[in-house]
PDB file of C-alpha atoms in Angstrom:
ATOM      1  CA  UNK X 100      14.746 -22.376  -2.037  1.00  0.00           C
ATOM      2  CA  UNK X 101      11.307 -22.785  -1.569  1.00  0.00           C
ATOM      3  CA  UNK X 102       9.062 -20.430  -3.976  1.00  0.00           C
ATOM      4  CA  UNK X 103       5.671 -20.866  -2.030  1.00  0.00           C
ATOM      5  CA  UNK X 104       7.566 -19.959   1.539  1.00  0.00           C
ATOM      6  CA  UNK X 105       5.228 -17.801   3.325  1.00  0.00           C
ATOM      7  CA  UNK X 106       7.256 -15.434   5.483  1.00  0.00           C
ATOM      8  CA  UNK X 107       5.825 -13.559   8.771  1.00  0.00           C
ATOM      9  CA  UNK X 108       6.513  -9.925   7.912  1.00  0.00           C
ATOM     10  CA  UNK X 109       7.613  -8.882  11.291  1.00  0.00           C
ATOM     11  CA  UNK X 110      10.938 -10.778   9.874  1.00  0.00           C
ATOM     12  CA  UNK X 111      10.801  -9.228   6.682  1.00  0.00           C
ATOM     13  CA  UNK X 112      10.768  -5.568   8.466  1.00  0.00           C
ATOM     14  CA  UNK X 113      12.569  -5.924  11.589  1.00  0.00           C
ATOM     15  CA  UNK X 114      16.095  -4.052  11.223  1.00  0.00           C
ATOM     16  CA  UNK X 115      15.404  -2.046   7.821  1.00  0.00           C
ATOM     17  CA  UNK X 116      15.004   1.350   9.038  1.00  0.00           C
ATOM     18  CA  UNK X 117      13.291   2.310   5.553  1.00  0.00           C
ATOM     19  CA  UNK X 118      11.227   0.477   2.993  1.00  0.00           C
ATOM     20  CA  UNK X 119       9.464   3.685   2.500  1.00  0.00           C
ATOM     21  CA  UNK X 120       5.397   3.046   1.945  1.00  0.00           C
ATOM     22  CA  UNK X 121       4.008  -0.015   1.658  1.00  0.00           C
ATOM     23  CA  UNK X 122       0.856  -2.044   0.566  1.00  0.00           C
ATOM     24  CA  UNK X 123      -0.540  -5.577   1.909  1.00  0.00           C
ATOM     25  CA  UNK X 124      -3.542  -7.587  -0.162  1.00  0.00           C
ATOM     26  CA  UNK X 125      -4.102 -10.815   1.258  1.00  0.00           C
ATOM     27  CA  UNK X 126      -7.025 -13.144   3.141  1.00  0.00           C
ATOM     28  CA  UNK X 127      -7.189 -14.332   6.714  1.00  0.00           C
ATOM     29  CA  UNK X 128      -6.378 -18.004   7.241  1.00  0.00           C
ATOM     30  CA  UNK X 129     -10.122 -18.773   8.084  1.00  0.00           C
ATOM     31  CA  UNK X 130     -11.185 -17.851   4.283  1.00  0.00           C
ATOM     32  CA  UNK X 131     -13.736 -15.135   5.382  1.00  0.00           C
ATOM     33  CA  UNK X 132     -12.471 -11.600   5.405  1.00  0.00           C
ATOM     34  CA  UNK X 133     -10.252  -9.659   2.583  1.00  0.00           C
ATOM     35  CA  UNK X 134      -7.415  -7.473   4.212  1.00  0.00           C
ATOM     36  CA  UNK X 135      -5.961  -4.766   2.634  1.00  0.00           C
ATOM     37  CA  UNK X 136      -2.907  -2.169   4.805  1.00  0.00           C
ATOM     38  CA  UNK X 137      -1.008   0.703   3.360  1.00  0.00           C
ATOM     39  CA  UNK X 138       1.292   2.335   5.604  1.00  0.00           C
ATOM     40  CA  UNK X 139       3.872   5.319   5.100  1.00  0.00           C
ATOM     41  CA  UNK X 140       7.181   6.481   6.528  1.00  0.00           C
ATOM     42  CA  UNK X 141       9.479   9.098   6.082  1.00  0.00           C
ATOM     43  CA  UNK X 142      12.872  10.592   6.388  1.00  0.00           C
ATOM     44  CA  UNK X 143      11.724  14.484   5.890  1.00  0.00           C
ATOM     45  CA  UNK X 144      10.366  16.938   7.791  1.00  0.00           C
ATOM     46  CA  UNK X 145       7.554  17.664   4.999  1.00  0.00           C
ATOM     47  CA  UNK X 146       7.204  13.763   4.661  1.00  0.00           C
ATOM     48  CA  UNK X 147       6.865  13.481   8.523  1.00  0.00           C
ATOM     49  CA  UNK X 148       4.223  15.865   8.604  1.00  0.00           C
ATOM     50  CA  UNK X 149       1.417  13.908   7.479  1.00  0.00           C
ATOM     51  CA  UNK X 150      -1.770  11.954   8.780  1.00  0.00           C
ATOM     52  CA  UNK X 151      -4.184   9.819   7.820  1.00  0.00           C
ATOM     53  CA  UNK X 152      -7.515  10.157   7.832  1.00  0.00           C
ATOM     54  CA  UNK X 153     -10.817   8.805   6.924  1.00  0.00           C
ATOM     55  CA  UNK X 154     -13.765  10.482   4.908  1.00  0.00           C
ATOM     56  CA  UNK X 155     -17.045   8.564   4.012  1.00  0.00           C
ATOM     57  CA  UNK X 156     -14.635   5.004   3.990  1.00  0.00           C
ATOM     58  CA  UNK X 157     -12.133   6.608   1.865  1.00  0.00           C
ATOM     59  CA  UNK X 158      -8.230   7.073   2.992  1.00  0.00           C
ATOM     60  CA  UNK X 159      -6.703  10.220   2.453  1.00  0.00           C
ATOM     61  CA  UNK X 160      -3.145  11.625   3.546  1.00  0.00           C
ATOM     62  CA  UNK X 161      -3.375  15.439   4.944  1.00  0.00           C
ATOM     63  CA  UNK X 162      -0.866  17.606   6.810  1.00  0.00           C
ATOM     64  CA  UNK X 163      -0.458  17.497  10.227  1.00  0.00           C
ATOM     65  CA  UNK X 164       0.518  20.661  10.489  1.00  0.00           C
ATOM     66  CA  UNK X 165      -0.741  23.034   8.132  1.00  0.00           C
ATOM     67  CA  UNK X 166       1.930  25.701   8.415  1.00  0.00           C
ATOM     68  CA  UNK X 167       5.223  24.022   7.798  1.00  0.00           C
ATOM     69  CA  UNK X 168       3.803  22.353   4.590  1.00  0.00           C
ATOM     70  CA  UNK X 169       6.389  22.350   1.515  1.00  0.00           C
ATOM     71  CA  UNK X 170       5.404  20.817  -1.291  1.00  0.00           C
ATOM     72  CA  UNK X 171       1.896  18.946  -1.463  1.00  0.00           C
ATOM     73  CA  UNK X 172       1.936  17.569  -4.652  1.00  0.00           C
ATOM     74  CA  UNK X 173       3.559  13.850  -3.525  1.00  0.00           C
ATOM     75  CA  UNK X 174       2.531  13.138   0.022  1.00  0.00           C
ATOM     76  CA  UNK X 175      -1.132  14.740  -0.212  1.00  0.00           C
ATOM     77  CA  UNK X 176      -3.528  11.928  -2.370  1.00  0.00           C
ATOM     78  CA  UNK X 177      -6.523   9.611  -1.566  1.00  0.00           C
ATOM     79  CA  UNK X 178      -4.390   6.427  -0.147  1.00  0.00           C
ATOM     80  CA  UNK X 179      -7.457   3.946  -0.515  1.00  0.00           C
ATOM     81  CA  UNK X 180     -10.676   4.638  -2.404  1.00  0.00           C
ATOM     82  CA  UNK X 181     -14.049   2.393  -3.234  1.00  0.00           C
ATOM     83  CA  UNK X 182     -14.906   2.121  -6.990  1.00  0.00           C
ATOM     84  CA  UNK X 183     -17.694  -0.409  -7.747  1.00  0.00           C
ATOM     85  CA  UNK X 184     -17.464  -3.622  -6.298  1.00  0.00           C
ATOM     86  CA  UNK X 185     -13.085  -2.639  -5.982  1.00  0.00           C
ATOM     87  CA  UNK X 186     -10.852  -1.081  -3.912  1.00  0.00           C
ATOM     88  CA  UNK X 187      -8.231   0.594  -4.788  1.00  0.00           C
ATOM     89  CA  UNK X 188      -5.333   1.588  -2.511  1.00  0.00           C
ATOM     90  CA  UNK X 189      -1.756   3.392  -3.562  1.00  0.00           C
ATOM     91  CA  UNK X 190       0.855   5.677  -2.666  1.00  0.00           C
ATOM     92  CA  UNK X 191       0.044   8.394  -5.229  1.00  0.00           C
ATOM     93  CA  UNK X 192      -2.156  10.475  -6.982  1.00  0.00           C
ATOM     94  CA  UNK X 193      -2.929   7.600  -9.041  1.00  0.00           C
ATOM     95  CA  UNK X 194      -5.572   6.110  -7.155  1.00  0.00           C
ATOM     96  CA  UNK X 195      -7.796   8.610  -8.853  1.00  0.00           C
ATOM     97  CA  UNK X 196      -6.431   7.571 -12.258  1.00  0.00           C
ATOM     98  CA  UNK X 197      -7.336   3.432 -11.439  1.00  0.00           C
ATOM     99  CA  UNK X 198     -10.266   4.825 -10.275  1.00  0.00           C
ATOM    100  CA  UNK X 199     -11.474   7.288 -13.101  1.00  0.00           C
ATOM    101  CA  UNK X 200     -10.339   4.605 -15.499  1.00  0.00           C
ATOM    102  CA  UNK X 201     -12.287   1.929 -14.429  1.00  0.00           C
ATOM    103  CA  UNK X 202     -15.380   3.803 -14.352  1.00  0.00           C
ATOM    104  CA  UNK X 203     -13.946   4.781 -18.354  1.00  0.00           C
ATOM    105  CA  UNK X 204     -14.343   0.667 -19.007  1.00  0.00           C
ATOM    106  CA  UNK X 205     -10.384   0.557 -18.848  1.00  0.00           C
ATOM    107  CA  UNK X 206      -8.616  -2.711 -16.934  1.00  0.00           C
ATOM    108  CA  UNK X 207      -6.434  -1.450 -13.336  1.00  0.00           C
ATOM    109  CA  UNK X 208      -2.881  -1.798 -15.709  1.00  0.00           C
ATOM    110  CA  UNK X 209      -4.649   0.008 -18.895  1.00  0.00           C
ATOM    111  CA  UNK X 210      -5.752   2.585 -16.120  1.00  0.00           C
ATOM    112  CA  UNK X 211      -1.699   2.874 -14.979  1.00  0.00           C
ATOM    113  CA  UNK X 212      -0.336   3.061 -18.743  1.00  0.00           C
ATOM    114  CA  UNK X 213      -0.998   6.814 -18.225  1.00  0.00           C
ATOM    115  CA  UNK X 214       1.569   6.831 -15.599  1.00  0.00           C
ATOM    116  CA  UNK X 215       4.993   6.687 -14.135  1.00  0.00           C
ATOM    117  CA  UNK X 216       7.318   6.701 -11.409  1.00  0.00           C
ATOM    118  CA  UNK X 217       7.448   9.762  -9.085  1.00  0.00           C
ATOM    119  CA  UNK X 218       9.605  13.058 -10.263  1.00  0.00           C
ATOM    120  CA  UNK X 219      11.808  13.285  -7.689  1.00  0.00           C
ATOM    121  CA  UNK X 220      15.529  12.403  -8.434  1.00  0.00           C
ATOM    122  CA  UNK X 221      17.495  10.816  -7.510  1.00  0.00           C
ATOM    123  CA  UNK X 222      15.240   8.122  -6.262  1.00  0.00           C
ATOM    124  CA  UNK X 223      12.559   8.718  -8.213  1.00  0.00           C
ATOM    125  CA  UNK X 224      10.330   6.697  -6.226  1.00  0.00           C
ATOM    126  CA  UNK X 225       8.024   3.811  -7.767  1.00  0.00           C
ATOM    127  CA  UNK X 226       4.231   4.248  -7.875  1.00  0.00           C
ATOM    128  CA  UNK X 227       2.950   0.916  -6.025  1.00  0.00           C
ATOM    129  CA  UNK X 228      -0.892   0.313  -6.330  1.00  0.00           C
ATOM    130  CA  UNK X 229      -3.339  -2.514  -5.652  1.00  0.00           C
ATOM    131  CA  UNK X 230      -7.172  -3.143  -6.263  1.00  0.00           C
ATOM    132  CA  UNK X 231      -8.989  -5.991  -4.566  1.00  0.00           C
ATOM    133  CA  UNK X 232     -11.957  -6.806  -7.105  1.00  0.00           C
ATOM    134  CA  UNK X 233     -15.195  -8.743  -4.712  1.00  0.00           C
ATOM    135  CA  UNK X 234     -17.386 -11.279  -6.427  1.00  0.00           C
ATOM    136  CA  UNK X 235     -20.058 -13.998  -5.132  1.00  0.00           C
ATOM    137  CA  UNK X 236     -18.601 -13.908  -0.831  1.00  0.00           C
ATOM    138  CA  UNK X 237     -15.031 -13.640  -2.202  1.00  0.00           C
ATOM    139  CA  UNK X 238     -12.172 -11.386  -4.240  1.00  0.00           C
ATOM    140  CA  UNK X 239      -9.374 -11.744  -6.247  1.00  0.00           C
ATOM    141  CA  UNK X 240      -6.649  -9.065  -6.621  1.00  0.00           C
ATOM    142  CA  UNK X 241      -3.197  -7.221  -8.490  1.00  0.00           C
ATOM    143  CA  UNK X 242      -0.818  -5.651  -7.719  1.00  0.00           C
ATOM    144  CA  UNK X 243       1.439  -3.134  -9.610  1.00  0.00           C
ATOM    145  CA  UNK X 244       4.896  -1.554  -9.144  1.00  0.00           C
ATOM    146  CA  UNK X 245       5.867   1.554 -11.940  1.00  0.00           C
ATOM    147  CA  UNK X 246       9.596   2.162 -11.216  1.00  0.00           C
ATOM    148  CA  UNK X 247      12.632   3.892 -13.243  1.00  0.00           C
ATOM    149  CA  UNK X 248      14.061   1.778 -15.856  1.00  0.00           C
ATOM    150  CA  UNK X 249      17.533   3.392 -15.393  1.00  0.00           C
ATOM    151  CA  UNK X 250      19.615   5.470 -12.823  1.00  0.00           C
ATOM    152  CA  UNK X 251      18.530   8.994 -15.132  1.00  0.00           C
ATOM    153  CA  UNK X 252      14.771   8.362 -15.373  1.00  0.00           C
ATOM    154  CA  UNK X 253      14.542   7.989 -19.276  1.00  0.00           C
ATOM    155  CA  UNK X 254      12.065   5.557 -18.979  1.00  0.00           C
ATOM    156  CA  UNK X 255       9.494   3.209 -17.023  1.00  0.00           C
ATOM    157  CA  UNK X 256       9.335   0.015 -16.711  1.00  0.00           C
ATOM    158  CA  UNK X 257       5.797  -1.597 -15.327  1.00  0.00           C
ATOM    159  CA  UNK X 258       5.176  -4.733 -13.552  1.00  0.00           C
ATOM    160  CA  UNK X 259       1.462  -6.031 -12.914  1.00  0.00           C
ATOM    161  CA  UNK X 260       1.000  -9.032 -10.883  1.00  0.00           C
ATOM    162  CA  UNK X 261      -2.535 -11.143 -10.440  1.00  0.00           C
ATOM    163  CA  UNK X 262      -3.000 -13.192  -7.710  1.00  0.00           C
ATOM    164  CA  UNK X 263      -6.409 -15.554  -6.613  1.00  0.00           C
ATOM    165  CA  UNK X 264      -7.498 -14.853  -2.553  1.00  0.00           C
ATOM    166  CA  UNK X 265      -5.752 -17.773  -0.491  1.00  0.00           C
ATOM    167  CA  UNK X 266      -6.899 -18.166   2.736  1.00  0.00           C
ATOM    168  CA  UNK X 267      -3.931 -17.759   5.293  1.00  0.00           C
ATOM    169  CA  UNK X 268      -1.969 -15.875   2.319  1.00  0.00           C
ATOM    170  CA  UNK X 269      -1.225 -12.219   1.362  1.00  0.00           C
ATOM    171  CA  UNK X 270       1.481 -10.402  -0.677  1.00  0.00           C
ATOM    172  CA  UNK X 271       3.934  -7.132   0.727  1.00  0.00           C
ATOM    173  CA  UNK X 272       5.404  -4.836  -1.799  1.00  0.00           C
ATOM    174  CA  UNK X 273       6.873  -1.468  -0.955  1.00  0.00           C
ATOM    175  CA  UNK X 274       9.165   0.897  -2.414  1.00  0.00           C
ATOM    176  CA  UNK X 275      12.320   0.874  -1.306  1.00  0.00           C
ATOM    177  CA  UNK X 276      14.755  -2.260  -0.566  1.00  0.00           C
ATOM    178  CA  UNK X 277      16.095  -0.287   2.442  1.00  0.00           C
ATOM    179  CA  UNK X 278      17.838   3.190   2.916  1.00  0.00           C
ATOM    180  CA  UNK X 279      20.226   4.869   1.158  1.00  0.00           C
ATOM    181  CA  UNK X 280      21.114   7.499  -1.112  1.00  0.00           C
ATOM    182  CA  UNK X 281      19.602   7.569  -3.882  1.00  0.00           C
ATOM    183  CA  UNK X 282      16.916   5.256  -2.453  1.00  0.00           C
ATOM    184  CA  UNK X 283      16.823   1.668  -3.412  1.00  0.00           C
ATOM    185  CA  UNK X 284      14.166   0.474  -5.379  1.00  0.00           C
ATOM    186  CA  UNK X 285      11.919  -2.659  -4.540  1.00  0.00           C
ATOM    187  CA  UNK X 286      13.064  -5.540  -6.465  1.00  0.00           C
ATOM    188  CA  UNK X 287      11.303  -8.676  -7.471  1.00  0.00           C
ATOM    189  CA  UNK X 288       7.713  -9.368  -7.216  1.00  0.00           C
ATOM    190  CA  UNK X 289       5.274  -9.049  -4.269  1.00  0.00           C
ATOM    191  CA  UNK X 290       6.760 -10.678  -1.177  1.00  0.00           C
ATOM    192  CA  UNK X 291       4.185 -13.917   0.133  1.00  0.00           C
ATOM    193  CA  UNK X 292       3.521 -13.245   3.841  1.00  0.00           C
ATOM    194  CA  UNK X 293       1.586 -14.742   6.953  1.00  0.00           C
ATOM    195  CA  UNK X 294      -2.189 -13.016   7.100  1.00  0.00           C
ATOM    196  CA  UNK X 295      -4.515 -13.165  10.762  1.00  0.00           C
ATOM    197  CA  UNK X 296      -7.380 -13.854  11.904  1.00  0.00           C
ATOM    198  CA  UNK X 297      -7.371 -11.231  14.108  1.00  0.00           C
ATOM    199  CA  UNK X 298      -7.186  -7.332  13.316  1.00  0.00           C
ATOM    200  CA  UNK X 299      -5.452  -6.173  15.708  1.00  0.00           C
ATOM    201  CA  UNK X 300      -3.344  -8.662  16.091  1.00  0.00           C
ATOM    202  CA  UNK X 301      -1.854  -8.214  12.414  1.00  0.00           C
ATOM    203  CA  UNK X 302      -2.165  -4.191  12.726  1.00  0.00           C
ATOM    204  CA  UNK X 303       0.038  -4.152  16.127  1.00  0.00           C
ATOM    205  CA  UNK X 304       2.914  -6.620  13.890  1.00  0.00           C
ATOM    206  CA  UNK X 305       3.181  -4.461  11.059  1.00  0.00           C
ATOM    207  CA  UNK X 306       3.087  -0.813  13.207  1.00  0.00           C
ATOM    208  CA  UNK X 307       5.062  -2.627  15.606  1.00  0.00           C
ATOM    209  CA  UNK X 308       7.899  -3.542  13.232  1.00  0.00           C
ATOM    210  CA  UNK X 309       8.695  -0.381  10.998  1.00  0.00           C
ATOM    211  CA  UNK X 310      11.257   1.877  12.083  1.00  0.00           C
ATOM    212  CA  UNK X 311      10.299   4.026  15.255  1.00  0.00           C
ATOM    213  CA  UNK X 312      12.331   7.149  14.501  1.00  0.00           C
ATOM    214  CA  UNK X 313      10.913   6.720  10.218  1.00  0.00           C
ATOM    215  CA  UNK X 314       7.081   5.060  10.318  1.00  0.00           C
ATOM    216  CA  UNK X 315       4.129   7.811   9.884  1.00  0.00           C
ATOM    217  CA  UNK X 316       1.129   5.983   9.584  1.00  0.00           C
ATOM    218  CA  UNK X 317      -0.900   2.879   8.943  1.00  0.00           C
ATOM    219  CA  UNK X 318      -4.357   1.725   7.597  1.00  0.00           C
ATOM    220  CA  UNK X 319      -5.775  -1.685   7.819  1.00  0.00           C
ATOM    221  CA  UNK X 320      -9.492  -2.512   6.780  1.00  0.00           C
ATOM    222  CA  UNK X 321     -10.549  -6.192   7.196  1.00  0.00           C
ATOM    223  CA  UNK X 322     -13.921  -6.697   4.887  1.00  0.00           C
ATOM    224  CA  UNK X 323     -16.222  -9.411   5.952  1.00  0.00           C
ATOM    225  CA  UNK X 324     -16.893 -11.912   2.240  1.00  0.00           C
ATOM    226  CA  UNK X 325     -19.958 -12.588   3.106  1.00  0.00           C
ATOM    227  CA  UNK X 326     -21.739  -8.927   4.622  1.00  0.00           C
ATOM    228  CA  UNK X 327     -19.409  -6.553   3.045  1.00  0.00           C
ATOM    229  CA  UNK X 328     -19.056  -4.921   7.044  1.00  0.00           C
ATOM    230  CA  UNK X 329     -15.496  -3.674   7.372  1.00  0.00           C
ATOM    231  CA  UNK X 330     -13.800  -3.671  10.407  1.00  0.00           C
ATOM    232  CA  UNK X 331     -10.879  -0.733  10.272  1.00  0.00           C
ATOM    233  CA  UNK X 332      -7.732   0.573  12.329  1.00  0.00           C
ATOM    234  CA  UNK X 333      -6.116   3.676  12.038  1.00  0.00           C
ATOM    235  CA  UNK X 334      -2.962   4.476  13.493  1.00  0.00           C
ATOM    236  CA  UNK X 335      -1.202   7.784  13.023  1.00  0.00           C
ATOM    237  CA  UNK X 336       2.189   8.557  14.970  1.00  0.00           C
ATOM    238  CA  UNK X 337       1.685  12.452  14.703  1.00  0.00           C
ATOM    239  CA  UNK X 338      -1.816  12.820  17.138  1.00  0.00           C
TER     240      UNK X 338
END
């Protein structure tokens, strides 16, 4: 077994019909842009019925159609928001809480201790998050998974992983292993996948490989190290 494998994550997707929402941190092979992606599926109609959209830089989630809205509360939340010289992107609510927090002086885990998985059981779905932190024409990053430390939800268990910008290198966690019921949670730590040069080519992989009937939307923002100019795509199945 080699640890340092980097794996294309076409072949990590391909043929799972559901690993639920997902988050990519990683650097182009030529060393000079930072990407970050965070893409969503679903298996509900109220899950289904979403979009993304972008306000001022920031990525927010917002129905599709207004009328046959549910229940908000989990699948309405800024996706991907600027704080400082960071950026944060997650499936929850809790990107306000990283972001509040580190405006409050708190690190991204301190800023997560106030938080848990999601309430909805059986699966009670991890919270996945990431911030990408820039400094001097380059960025480092983390990565953290909050997920049920038993089958009944008694408790949470929280994983933070750091990781230095690699050119060529980025890391893939999402939150479920695959579908089922209850849901699956993502084991492990961050999977180490195969980044591009090229933004479209990498954004036409990833859409291109999650689950037709299940995949939503997807984000990816490439940010040039050395201008800060960003360089987005924005692909939403419901138009």
């Amino acid at each position: 077994m080699n640890v340092y494998e980097i794996k294309e994550i076409d072949k990590l997707i391909c043929g799972n019909s559901y690993v639920g929402r997902g988050i990519v941190i990683g650097k182009t092979p030529d060393g000079k842009k930072a990407c970050t992606a965070y893409f969503i599926m679903g298996r509900s109609a109220n899950s289904r019925n979403r979009v993304f959209e972008e306000r001022n830089g920031d990525v927010y989630t917002k129905a599709f159609d207004e009328s046959k809205v549910e229940d908000p509360s989990l699948i309405i939340y800024a996706a991907i928001r600027r704080v400082y010289n960071r950026l944060v992107v997650t499936n929850g609510d809790q990107t306000d809480t990283i972001c509040e927090g580190i405006k409050n002086g708190k690190s991204f885990s301190e800023s997560l201790n106030s938080r848990e998985f999601e309430p909805d059981s059986p699966n009670f779905t991890p919270r996945i998050s990431g911030i990408l932190s820039f400094y001097n024409s380059n960025f480092n990053y983390e990565m953290s998974i909050l997920k049920s430390a038993d089958e009944g939800g008694t408790a949470c268990s929280r994983y933070t992983f750091s990781y230095p910008s690699i050119a060529g290198l980025g890391h893939f966690i999402h939150t479920y292993e695959c579908d089922g019921n209850p849901l699956p949670t993502f084991l492990g730590e961050p999977e180490r996948v195969k980044m591009y040069d090229d933004i479209d080519e990498f954004t036409n992989i990833l859409w291109n490989s999650l689950d037709a009937q299940n995949k939503i939307s997807l984000y990816v923002r490439y940010t040039d190290l050395e201008t800060g100019k960003e360089e987005n795509r924005l692909i939403n199945k419901n138009n």
